[in-house]
């Protein structure tokens, strides 16, 4: 039997978990970064939930403070553009990075207000061979009993901070999924990159979980 987790279900999950891997403090163990940030963000949401739902300004401030500064937006945008990144001009690359960030902010603005005390478990960290790359595994338990595994693929920035480069949700690689989506938009735009960039939006996603 398969259970489908739609994008609308995953948004609050990702909104909660994403900043967990991107604390401003330099930390050699990404697991500690994850656990600390989850605790801080959930406390902030619980305390200011009513205000965040009423004020887009306050909501955007939380996103800017806790998410966007520590996500490798240029790196993610470059990966999403895929082969078209090499064809694009510097202006087109910058424009897509800006539009991609805007779509991310809208997604997480909706997700933060939808968070409702889902249980998040950070699994023990296992270091790899590359000290500047890491994978942190997290499990999010939904109200219906479904457990959503999330793998955060991270890189260490020049100043030592861990930054999110990609997410794998329930086996679905979001970076590759968005890359495929961008290629589809380019094709629909008859190869016109300007039109494809202006028309970018992530398609609804369904993650299949075998049971």
mmCIF file of C-alpha atoms in Angstrom:
data_model
loop_
_atom_site.group_PDB
_atom_site.id
_atom_site.type_symbol
_atom_site.label_atom_id
_atom_site.label_comp_id
_atom_site.label_asym_id
_atom_site.label_seq_id
_atom_site.Cartn_x
_atom_site.Cartn_y
_atom_site.Cartn_z
ATOM 1 C CA UNK A 1 0.000 0.000 0.000
ATOM 2 C CA UNK A 2 1.260 3.506 -0.751
ATOM 3 C CA UNK A 3 0.582 6.713 1.097
ATOM 4 C CA UNK A 4 0.882 10.032 -0.712
ATOM 5 C CA UNK A 5 2.361 13.069 0.990
ATOM 6 C CA UNK A 6 1.495 16.166 -0.986
ATOM 7 C CA UNK A 7 3.495 19.391 -1.096
ATOM 8 C CA UNK A 8 0.901 21.059 1.138
ATOM 9 C CA UNK A 9 1.665 18.463 3.830
ATOM 10 C CA UNK A 10 5.430 18.703 3.394
ATOM 11 C CA UNK A 11 5.630 22.507 3.531
ATOM 12 C CA UNK A 12 5.234 22.850 7.322
ATOM 13 C CA UNK A 13 7.612 19.916 7.787
ATOM 14 C CA UNK A 14 10.327 21.558 5.697
ATOM 15 C CA UNK A 15 9.651 25.005 7.111
ATOM 16 C CA UNK A 16 10.369 23.644 10.545
ATOM 17 C CA UNK A 17 13.375 21.555 9.668
ATOM 18 C CA UNK A 18 15.219 23.628 7.071
ATOM 19 C CA UNK A 19 16.717 26.257 9.384
ATOM 20 C CA UNK A 20 17.847 23.485 11.675
ATOM 21 C CA UNK A 21 20.909 22.872 9.549
ATOM 22 C CA UNK A 22 21.882 26.480 9.060
ATOM 23 C CA UNK A 23 22.659 28.002 12.442
ATOM 24 C CA UNK A 24 24.864 31.075 12.299
ATOM 25 C CA UNK A 25 27.173 29.638 14.944
ATOM 26 C CA UNK A 26 30.093 27.587 13.697
ATOM 27 C CA UNK A 27 29.732 23.992 14.859
ATOM 28 C CA UNK A 28 31.837 20.978 13.962
ATOM 29 C CA UNK A 29 28.993 18.529 14.603
ATOM 30 C CA UNK A 30 26.013 19.282 12.330
ATOM 31 C CA UNK A 31 23.738 17.226 14.579
ATOM 32 C CA UNK A 32 24.218 19.781 17.358
ATOM 33 C CA UNK A 33 23.407 22.565 14.909
ATOM 34 C CA UNK A 34 20.221 20.781 13.906
ATOM 35 C CA UNK A 35 18.952 20.109 17.408
ATOM 36 C CA UNK A 36 19.715 23.608 18.678
ATOM 37 C CA UNK A 37 17.985 25.335 15.794
ATOM 38 C CA UNK A 38 14.872 23.153 15.968
ATOM 39 C CA UNK A 39 14.475 24.020 19.637
ATOM 40 C CA UNK A 40 14.887 27.737 18.978
ATOM 41 C CA UNK A 41 12.573 27.890 15.983
ATOM 42 C CA UNK A 42 9.746 25.878 17.530
ATOM 43 C CA UNK A 43 9.876 28.083 20.616
ATOM 44 C CA UNK A 44 9.658 31.181 18.399
ATOM 45 C CA UNK A 45 6.670 29.813 16.476
ATOM 46 C CA UNK A 46 4.819 28.762 19.622
ATOM 47 C CA UNK A 47 5.401 32.140 21.250
ATOM 48 C CA UNK A 48 4.496 34.351 18.271
ATOM 49 C CA UNK A 49 2.035 32.144 16.350
ATOM 50 C CA UNK A 50 -0.884 34.618 16.507
ATOM 51 C CA UNK A 51 1.268 37.567 15.478
ATOM 52 C CA UNK A 52 2.888 35.626 12.629
ATOM 53 C CA UNK A 53 -0.499 34.673 11.207
ATOM 54 C CA UNK A 54 -1.704 38.278 11.286
ATOM 55 C CA UNK A 55 1.440 40.048 10.081
ATOM 56 C CA UNK A 56 3.181 39.190 6.805
ATOM 57 C CA UNK A 57 5.943 41.566 7.847
ATOM 58 C CA UNK A 58 6.626 39.663 11.055
ATOM 59 C CA UNK A 59 6.457 36.360 9.192
ATOM 60 C CA UNK A 60 8.924 37.503 6.547
ATOM 61 C CA UNK A 61 11.232 38.740 9.302
ATOM 62 C CA UNK A 62 11.325 35.259 10.850
ATOM 63 C CA UNK A 63 12.164 33.773 7.458
ATOM 64 C CA UNK A 64 14.901 36.309 6.779
ATOM 65 C CA UNK A 65 16.396 35.784 10.219
ATOM 66 C CA UNK A 66 16.145 31.998 10.407
ATOM 67 C CA UNK A 67 16.168 30.628 6.878
ATOM 68 C CA UNK A 68 17.234 32.658 3.850
ATOM 69 C CA UNK A 69 20.582 34.036 5.132
ATOM 70 C CA UNK A 70 21.914 30.524 5.646
ATOM 71 C CA UNK A 71 20.633 28.721 2.569
ATOM 72 C CA UNK A 72 22.987 28.470 -0.383
ATOM 73 C CA UNK A 73 20.461 30.097 -2.718
ATOM 74 C CA UNK A 74 22.947 30.719 -5.575
ATOM 75 C CA UNK A 75 24.189 27.134 -5.357
ATOM 76 C CA UNK A 76 20.678 25.690 -5.285
ATOM 77 C CA UNK A 77 19.529 27.940 -8.123
ATOM 78 C CA UNK A 78 22.548 26.910 -10.186
ATOM 79 C CA UNK A 79 21.667 23.254 -9.673
ATOM 80 C CA UNK A 80 18.019 23.839 -10.573
ATOM 81 C CA UNK A 81 18.974 25.556 -13.825
ATOM 82 C CA UNK A 82 21.181 22.582 -14.680
ATOM 83 C CA UNK A 83 22.524 22.638 -18.226
ATOM 84 C CA UNK A 84 20.849 25.976 -18.866
ATOM 85 C CA UNK A 85 23.050 27.678 -16.287
ATOM 86 C CA UNK A 86 25.966 27.576 -18.729
ATOM 87 C CA UNK A 87 23.819 29.101 -21.454
ATOM 88 C CA UNK A 88 22.477 31.885 -19.245
ATOM 89 C CA UNK A 89 24.013 35.327 -18.928
ATOM 90 C CA UNK A 90 25.116 36.648 -15.536
ATOM 91 C CA UNK A 91 21.975 38.807 -15.448
ATOM 92 C CA UNK A 92 19.749 35.802 -16.134
ATOM 93 C CA UNK A 93 21.495 33.765 -13.453
ATOM 94 C CA UNK A 94 21.036 36.549 -10.911
ATOM 95 C CA UNK A 95 17.407 37.004 -11.910
ATOM 96 C CA UNK A 96 16.618 33.327 -11.478
ATOM 97 C CA UNK A 97 18.354 33.221 -8.082
ATOM 98 C CA UNK A 98 16.180 36.163 -7.012
ATOM 99 C CA UNK A 99 12.964 34.587 -8.302
ATOM 100 C CA UNK A 100 13.875 31.225 -6.787
ATOM 101 C CA UNK A 101 14.443 32.876 -3.409
ATOM 102 C CA UNK A 102 11.093 34.661 -3.657
ATOM 103 C CA UNK A 103 9.300 31.385 -4.345
ATOM 104 C CA UNK A 104 11.121 29.801 -1.408
ATOM 105 C CA UNK A 105 10.079 32.636 0.916
ATOM 106 C CA UNK A 106 6.418 32.276 -0.139
ATOM 107 C CA UNK A 107 6.578 28.525 0.441
ATOM 108 C CA UNK A 108 8.045 28.801 3.916
ATOM 109 C CA UNK A 109 5.807 31.706 4.901
ATOM 110 C CA UNK A 110 2.868 29.351 4.429
ATOM 111 C CA UNK A 111 4.699 26.522 6.136
ATOM 112 C CA UNK A 112 5.649 28.346 9.320
ATOM 113 C CA UNK A 113 2.052 29.211 10.185
ATOM 114 C CA UNK A 114 0.967 25.627 9.412
ATOM 115 C CA UNK A 115 3.394 24.053 11.876
ATOM 116 C CA UNK A 116 1.428 22.362 14.658
ATOM 117 C CA UNK A 117 3.866 20.712 17.038
ATOM 118 C CA UNK A 118 4.939 17.876 14.761
ATOM 119 C CA UNK A 119 7.598 15.764 16.471
ATOM 120 C CA UNK A 120 11.037 16.163 14.918
ATOM 121 C CA UNK A 121 13.798 13.665 15.683
ATOM 122 C CA UNK A 122 17.406 14.343 14.709
ATOM 123 C CA UNK A 123 19.308 11.122 14.166
ATOM 124 C CA UNK A 124 22.953 10.656 15.261
ATOM 125 C CA UNK A 125 25.423 12.215 12.858
ATOM 126 C CA UNK A 126 27.866 10.039 10.935
ATOM 127 C CA UNK A 127 30.775 12.067 9.479
ATOM 128 C CA UNK A 128 31.820 11.375 5.903
ATOM 129 C CA UNK A 129 35.182 11.594 4.190
ATOM 130 C CA UNK A 130 34.746 15.259 3.224
ATOM 131 C CA UNK A 131 34.938 17.613 6.197
ATOM 132 C CA UNK A 132 33.175 20.346 4.224
ATOM 133 C CA UNK A 133 30.125 18.284 3.293
ATOM 134 C CA UNK A 134 27.622 16.547 5.520
ATOM 135 C CA UNK A 135 24.319 14.734 5.576
ATOM 136 C CA UNK A 136 21.991 15.079 8.524
ATOM 137 C CA UNK A 137 19.047 12.720 8.838
ATOM 138 C CA UNK A 138 15.828 13.922 10.431
ATOM 139 C CA UNK A 139 12.474 12.225 10.966
ATOM 140 C CA UNK A 140 9.234 14.174 11.245
ATOM 141 C CA UNK A 141 6.163 12.439 12.693
ATOM 142 C CA UNK A 142 2.849 13.703 11.282
ATOM 143 C CA UNK A 143 -0.447 13.597 13.130
ATOM 144 C CA UNK A 144 -1.681 10.628 11.073
ATOM 145 C CA UNK A 145 1.265 8.529 12.213
ATOM 146 C CA UNK A 146 3.304 8.911 9.026
ATOM 147 C CA UNK A 147 7.029 9.379 9.633
ATOM 148 C CA UNK A 148 8.735 11.494 6.972
ATOM 149 C CA UNK A 149 12.507 10.947 6.657
ATOM 150 C CA UNK A 150 14.468 13.975 5.473
ATOM 151 C CA UNK A 151 18.129 14.071 4.501
ATOM 152 C CA UNK A 152 19.806 17.470 4.536
ATOM 153 C CA UNK A 153 22.757 17.685 2.171
ATOM 154 C CA UNK A 154 24.952 20.458 3.507
ATOM 155 C CA UNK A 155 28.141 22.310 2.713
ATOM 156 C CA UNK A 156 30.434 24.265 4.996
ATOM 157 C CA UNK A 157 30.811 27.872 3.894
ATOM 158 C CA UNK A 158 34.090 29.758 3.970
ATOM 159 C CA UNK A 159 33.259 31.256 7.358
ATOM 160 C CA UNK A 160 32.562 27.824 8.831
ATOM 161 C CA UNK A 161 28.757 27.901 8.785
ATOM 162 C CA UNK A 162 26.846 24.861 7.573
ATOM 163 C CA UNK A 163 24.498 25.748 4.728
ATOM 164 C CA UNK A 164 21.758 23.758 3.042
ATOM 165 C CA UNK A 165 22.487 22.747 -0.544
ATOM 166 C CA UNK A 166 19.755 20.141 -1.119
ATOM 167 C CA UNK A 167 16.984 18.131 0.531
ATOM 168 C CA UNK A 168 15.918 14.531 0.030
ATOM 169 C CA UNK A 169 12.407 14.042 1.379
ATOM 170 C CA UNK A 170 11.108 10.508 1.758
ATOM 171 C CA UNK A 171 13.519 9.411 -0.976
ATOM 172 C CA UNK A 172 12.629 12.252 -3.339
ATOM 173 C CA UNK A 173 15.568 14.478 -4.296
ATOM 174 C CA UNK A 174 14.066 17.960 -4.393
ATOM 175 C CA UNK A 175 17.057 19.458 -6.208
ATOM 176 C CA UNK A 176 16.714 17.000 -9.073
ATOM 177 C CA UNK A 177 12.935 17.383 -9.071
ATOM 178 C CA UNK A 178 13.199 21.165 -9.388
ATOM 179 C CA UNK A 179 15.849 20.776 -12.110
ATOM 180 C CA UNK A 180 13.462 18.610 -14.109
ATOM 181 C CA UNK A 181 10.709 21.176 -13.533
ATOM 182 C CA UNK A 182 12.911 24.006 -14.816
ATOM 183 C CA UNK A 183 13.783 22.011 -17.947
ATOM 184 C CA UNK A 184 10.057 21.509 -18.555
ATOM 185 C CA UNK A 185 9.424 25.250 -18.198
ATOM 186 C CA UNK A 186 12.223 26.004 -20.675
ATOM 187 C CA UNK A 187 10.714 23.539 -23.144
ATOM 188 C CA UNK A 188 7.266 25.064 -22.687
ATOM 189 C CA UNK A 189 8.852 28.466 -23.327
ATOM 190 C CA UNK A 190 10.323 27.249 -26.636
ATOM 191 C CA UNK A 191 13.846 27.604 -25.272
ATOM 192 C CA UNK A 192 13.403 31.244 -24.247
ATOM 193 C CA UNK A 193 15.323 31.499 -20.966
ATOM 194 C CA UNK A 194 13.971 34.928 -20.087
ATOM 195 C CA UNK A 195 10.417 33.639 -20.373
ATOM 196 C CA UNK A 196 11.233 30.449 -18.478
ATOM 197 C CA UNK A 197 12.879 32.352 -15.633
ATOM 198 C CA UNK A 198 9.999 34.814 -15.347
ATOM 199 C CA UNK A 199 7.491 31.953 -15.343
ATOM 200 C CA UNK A 200 9.244 29.777 -12.782
ATOM 201 C CA UNK A 201 7.223 28.228 -9.992
ATOM 202 C CA UNK A 202 7.718 24.850 -8.322
ATOM 203 C CA UNK A 203 5.082 22.344 -9.404
ATOM 204 C CA UNK A 204 2.993 20.479 -6.797
ATOM 205 C CA UNK A 205 4.924 17.507 -5.469
ATOM 206 C CA UNK A 206 3.742 14.118 -4.333
ATOM 207 C CA UNK A 207 6.043 11.907 -2.321
ATOM 208 C CA UNK A 208 5.111 8.254 -2.273
ATOM 209 C CA UNK A 209 5.772 6.358 0.922
ATOM 210 C CA UNK A 210 5.530 2.597 0.757
ATOM 211 C CA UNK A 211 3.738 0.958 3.634
#
